[in-house]
mmCIF file of C-alpha atoms in Angstrom:
data_model
loop_
_atom_site.group_PDB
_atom_site.id
_atom_site.type_symbol
_atom_site.label_atom_id
_atom_site.label_comp_id
_atom_site.label_asym_id
_atom_site.label_seq_id
_atom_site.Cartn_x
_atom_site.Cartn_y
_atom_site.Cartn_z
ATOM 1 C CA GLU D 136 -28.140 39.360 -46.197
ATOM 2 C CA ASN D 137 -24.658 37.939 -45.590
ATOM 3 C CA LEU D 138 -23.234 41.232 -44.381
ATOM 4 C CA ARG D 139 -23.178 41.868 -40.638
ATOM 5 C CA ILE D 140 -23.403 45.607 -41.135
ATOM 6 C CA PHE D 141 -26.801 45.730 -39.443
ATOM 7 C CA ASN D 142 -25.463 44.695 -36.063
ATOM 8 C CA SER D 143 -22.463 46.968 -36.284
ATOM 9 C CA SER D 144 -24.577 49.959 -35.370
ATOM 10 C CA ALA D 145 -24.153 52.265 -32.423
ATOM 11 C CA PHE D 146 -27.491 51.138 -30.952
ATOM 12 C CA GLN D 147 -26.391 47.497 -30.896
ATOM 13 C CA PHE D 148 -23.090 48.399 -29.224
ATOM 14 C CA LEU D 149 -24.965 50.577 -26.742
ATOM 15 C CA TRP D 150 -27.260 47.622 -25.957
ATOM 16 C CA GLU D 151 -24.264 45.348 -25.341
ATOM 17 C CA PHE D 152 -22.498 48.018 -23.291
ATOM 18 C CA ALA D 153 -25.605 48.447 -21.138
ATOM 19 C CA LEU D 154 -25.675 44.695 -20.466
ATOM 20 C CA GLY D 155 -22.028 44.827 -19.390
ATOM 21 C CA MET D 156 -22.732 47.811 -17.164
ATOM 22 C CA LEU D 157 -25.656 45.965 -15.563
ATOM 23 C CA LEU D 158 -23.365 43.045 -14.716
ATOM 24 C CA ALA D 159 -20.711 45.460 -13.417
ATOM 25 C CA GLU D 160 -23.318 47.237 -11.276
ATOM 26 C CA ARG D 161 -24.468 43.953 -9.760
ATOM 27 C CA TYR D 162 -20.864 42.950 -9.119
ATOM 28 C CA ARG D 163 -19.956 46.271 -7.538
ATOM 29 C CA HIS D 164 -22.999 46.804 -5.344
ATOM 30 C CA GLU D 165 -24.247 43.307 -4.649
ATOM 31 C CA GLY D 166 -21.081 41.263 -4.977
ATOM 32 C CA TYR D 167 -22.664 39.201 -7.788
ATOM 33 C CA ARG D 168 -19.970 37.177 -9.510
ATOM 34 C CA PHE D 169 -21.498 35.416 -12.488
ATOM 35 C CA TRP D 170 -18.281 33.466 -12.997
ATOM 36 C CA GLU D 171 -18.751 31.816 -9.601
ATOM 37 C CA GLN D 172 -22.000 30.123 -10.589
ATOM 38 C CA PRO D 173 -22.013 26.317 -10.343
ATOM 39 C CA SER D 174 -20.196 24.673 -13.273
ATOM 40 C CA GLY D 175 -23.386 22.965 -14.464
ATOM 41 C CA ARG D 176 -25.217 26.296 -14.615
ATOM 42 C CA LEU D 177 -22.341 27.933 -16.499
ATOM 43 C CA LEU D 178 -22.249 25.071 -18.995
ATOM 44 C CA ALA D 179 -26.042 25.130 -19.455
ATOM 45 C CA CYS D 180 -26.057 28.933 -19.926
ATOM 46 C CA GLY D 181 -23.137 28.669 -22.338
ATOM 47 C CA ILE D 182 -24.733 25.998 -24.493
ATOM 48 C CA SER D 183 -28.136 27.706 -24.381
ATOM 49 C CA GLY D 184 -26.674 31.081 -25.332
ATOM 50 C CA MET D 185 -24.693 29.612 -28.211
ATOM 51 C CA ALA D 186 -27.692 27.607 -29.470
ATOM 52 C CA LEU D 187 -29.941 30.664 -29.292
ATOM 53 C CA MET D 188 -27.324 32.764 -31.083
ATOM 54 C CA ALA D 189 -27.022 30.197 -33.886
ATOM 55 C CA GLY D 190 -30.777 29.711 -34.140
ATOM 56 C CA MET D 191 -31.370 33.443 -34.396
ATOM 57 C CA ALA D 192 -28.685 33.813 -37.070
ATOM 58 C CA ILE D 193 -29.909 30.848 -39.138
ATOM 59 C CA PHE D 194 -33.675 31.136 -38.765
ATOM 60 C CA GLY D 195 -34.266 34.716 -37.652
ATOM 61 C CA GLY D 196 -33.416 36.531 -40.872
ATOM 62 C CA ALA D 197 -31.964 40.017 -40.664
ATOM 63 C CA SER D 198 -33.526 40.696 -37.241
ATOM 64 C CA GLY D 199 -32.104 37.485 -35.828
ATOM 65 C CA LYS D 200 -28.640 38.473 -37.007
ATOM 66 C CA VAL D 201 -29.023 41.936 -35.526
ATOM 67 C CA PHE D 202 -30.022 40.770 -32.066
ATOM 68 C CA ASN D 203 -28.067 37.524 -31.699
ATOM 69 C CA ASP D 204 -25.111 39.239 -30.031
ATOM 70 C CA ILE D 205 -26.787 39.256 -26.611
ATOM 71 C CA PRO D 206 -27.200 35.449 -26.432
ATOM 72 C CA ALA D 207 -23.724 35.178 -27.974
ATOM 73 C CA ALA D 208 -22.277 37.298 -25.152
ATOM 74 C CA LEU D 209 -24.084 35.145 -22.591
ATOM 75 C CA GLY D 210 -22.929 31.945 -24.280
ATOM 76 C CA PHE D 211 -19.323 32.954 -24.798
ATOM 77 C CA GLY D 212 -19.098 34.512 -21.330
ATOM 78 C CA ALA D 213 -20.476 31.444 -19.581
ATOM 79 C CA LEU D 214 -18.382 29.001 -21.624
ATOM 80 C CA THR D 215 -15.274 31.094 -21.040
ATOM 81 C CA ALA D 216 -15.896 31.165 -17.276
ATOM 82 C CA PHE D 217 -16.521 27.401 -17.331
ATOM 83 C CA ALA D 218 -13.351 26.687 -19.337
ATOM 84 C CA TYR D 219 -11.237 29.059 -17.242
ATOM 85 C CA ARG D 220 -12.448 27.462 -14.013
ATOM 86 C CA SER D 221 -11.942 23.963 -15.435
ATOM 87 C CA CYS D 222 -8.348 24.488 -16.555
ATOM 88 C CA GLY D 223 -7.046 26.864 -13.854
ATOM 89 C CA THR D 224 -4.395 29.540 -14.282
ATOM 90 C CA ASP D 225 -1.298 27.328 -14.163
ATOM 91 C CA THR D 226 -2.040 25.405 -17.353
ATOM 92 C CA LEU D 227 -1.113 26.479 -20.868
ATOM 93 C CA LEU D 228 -4.782 27.115 -21.672
ATOM 94 C CA GLY D 229 -5.230 29.171 -18.493
ATOM 95 C CA LYS D 230 -2.190 31.291 -19.333
ATOM 96 C CA LEU D 231 -3.555 31.766 -22.862
ATOM 97 C CA PHE D 232 -6.879 33.002 -21.407
ATOM 98 C CA ILE D 233 -5.023 35.498 -19.231
ATOM 99 C CA ARG D 234 -2.917 36.725 -22.168
ATOM 100 C CA ILE D 235 -5.980 37.145 -24.372
ATOM 101 C CA GLY D 236 -7.646 39.126 -21.587
ATOM 102 C CA VAL D 237 -4.629 41.423 -21.281
ATOM 103 C CA VAL D 238 -4.756 42.346 -24.981
ATOM 104 C CA SER D 239 -8.506 41.953 -25.557
ATOM 105 C CA LEU D 240 -9.093 45.577 -26.578
ATOM 106 C CA GLU D 241 -6.217 45.429 -29.048
ATOM 107 C CA LEU D 242 -7.533 42.113 -30.402
ATOM 108 C CA TYR D 243 -10.944 43.674 -30.908
ATOM 109 C CA LEU D 244 -9.501 46.694 -32.687
ATOM 110 C CA LEU D 245 -7.156 44.748 -34.966
ATOM 111 C CA HIS D 246 -8.841 41.421 -35.745
ATOM 112 C CA MET D 247 -10.792 42.446 -38.857
ATOM 113 C CA LEU D 248 -7.880 44.413 -40.298
ATOM 114 C CA VAL D 249 -5.480 41.481 -39.915
ATOM 115 C CA PHE D 250 -8.079 39.032 -41.265
ATOM 116 C CA ALA D 251 -8.725 41.219 -44.348
ATOM 117 C CA VAL D 252 -4.992 41.661 -45.020
ATOM 118 C CA ALA D 253 -4.374 37.914 -44.622
ATOM 119 C CA LEU D 254 -7.283 37.145 -46.964
ATOM 120 C CA ARG D 255 -5.970 39.476 -49.668
ATOM 121 C CA LEU D 256 -2.378 38.299 -49.207
ATOM 122 C CA ILE D 257 -3.292 34.619 -49.533
ATOM 123 C CA GLU D 258 -5.351 35.340 -52.657
ATOM 124 C CA HIS D 259 -2.501 37.396 -54.132
ATOM 125 C CA VAL D 260 0.186 34.775 -53.437
ATOM 126 C CA THR D 261 -1.814 31.706 -54.488
ATOM 127 C CA GLY D 262 -3.986 33.244 -57.184
ATOM 128 C CA GLN D 263 -6.899 31.335 -55.643
ATOM 129 C CA PRO D 264 -9.736 32.483 -53.402
ATOM 130 C CA ALA D 265 -8.645 31.972 -49.825
ATOM 131 C CA GLY D 266 -10.633 29.578 -47.676
ATOM 132 C CA PHE D 267 -12.126 30.873 -44.463
ATOM 133 C CA PHE D 268 -10.430 28.350 -42.156
ATOM 134 C CA ILE D 269 -7.022 28.745 -43.792
ATOM 135 C CA THR D 270 -7.281 32.524 -43.501
ATOM 136 C CA LEU D 271 -8.473 32.194 -39.913
ATOM 137 C CA SER D 272 -5.610 29.862 -38.970
ATOM 138 C CA ILE D 273 -3.112 32.372 -40.361
ATOM 139 C CA SER D 274 -4.780 35.537 -39.110
ATOM 140 C CA MET D 275 -5.407 34.403 -35.508
ATOM 141 C CA PRO D 276 -1.738 34.125 -34.472
ATOM 142 C CA LEU D 277 -0.895 37.241 -36.490
ATOM 143 C CA THR D 278 -3.672 39.155 -34.733
ATOM 144 C CA MET D 279 -2.407 38.005 -31.347
ATOM 145 C CA LEU D 280 1.119 39.123 -32.284
ATOM 146 C CA ALA D 281 -0.100 42.487 -33.601
ATOM 147 C CA ALA D 282 -2.260 43.024 -30.496
ATOM 148 C CA SER D 283 0.681 42.257 -28.201
ATOM 149 C CA VAL D 284 2.945 44.684 -30.068
ATOM 150 C CA PHE D 285 0.246 47.369 -30.133
ATOM 151 C CA SER D 286 -0.392 46.877 -26.411
ATOM 152 C CA ARG D 287 3.285 47.332 -25.571
ATOM 153 C CA LEU D 288 3.544 50.438 -27.774
ATOM 154 C CA GLN D 289 0.476 52.160 -26.397
ATOM 155 C CA LYS D 290 1.174 51.636 -22.673
ATOM 156 C CA PRO D 291 3.776 54.442 -22.369
ATOM 157 C CA ILE D 292 1.508 56.766 -24.351
ATOM 158 C CA ALA D 293 -1.481 55.929 -22.144
ATOM 159 C CA ALA D 294 0.631 56.471 -19.009
ATOM 160 C CA ARG D 295 1.680 59.904 -20.262
ATOM 161 C CA PHE D 296 -1.929 60.915 -20.992
ATOM 162 C CA SER D 297 -2.980 59.629 -17.588
ATOM 163 C CA ALA D 298 -0.275 61.709 -15.901
ATOM 164 C CA MET D 299 -1.262 64.762 -17.947
ATOM 165 C CA SER D 300 -4.937 64.393 -16.993
ATOM 166 C CA LYS D 301 -3.993 64.553 -13.304
ATOM 167 C CA LEU D 302 -2.380 67.943 -13.893
ATOM 168 C CA ARG D 303 -5.400 69.602 -15.514
ATOM 169 C CA PRO D 304 -7.517 72.061 -13.546
ATOM 170 C CA GLN D 305 -10.519 70.482 -11.867
ATOM 171 C CA SER D 306 -13.963 71.291 -13.210
ATOM 172 C CA PRO D 307 -16.916 71.913 -10.857
ATOM 173 C CA LEU D 308 -18.531 68.914 -12.569
ATOM 174 C CA ASP D 309 -15.658 66.564 -11.586
ATOM 175 C CA GLY D 310 -17.049 66.137 -8.072
ATOM 176 C CA ARG D 311 -20.291 64.596 -9.295
#
């Protein structure tokens, strides 16, 4: 019941990906920019999404935990757009948002690994079970550091693969 394995399935990720693609489609073809909604609407959507996410997780049982990622995405997305608009790009918080966006894939890939290592390390050093918030406060900056390093290391590799893909023969299907 406490494990989130149920919502780590390919179908759930496909569902979330489809939602992102729908937003991208609306942005690309209709010019819809959800982040340009009025601040009050962003705040209301953010709070509603977060409340629905929490309610589904607390009261919805296993099904609520499986499907609460959609309202979570709405809530986090709207609150992030609201906060980003409120603080601007010249503030420390705005620069932090930009930096997190630059390494967001790396953060996603590394966050659980760094959290698990920090949890085990704290327990090993102290001989006590590590508290969630202590582990989180240690693992968050370490994850950001690891993501930044990983991002810098992979960029030359990605550039080389990109250059190599331009040299490959074209398939008849490439024009579709």
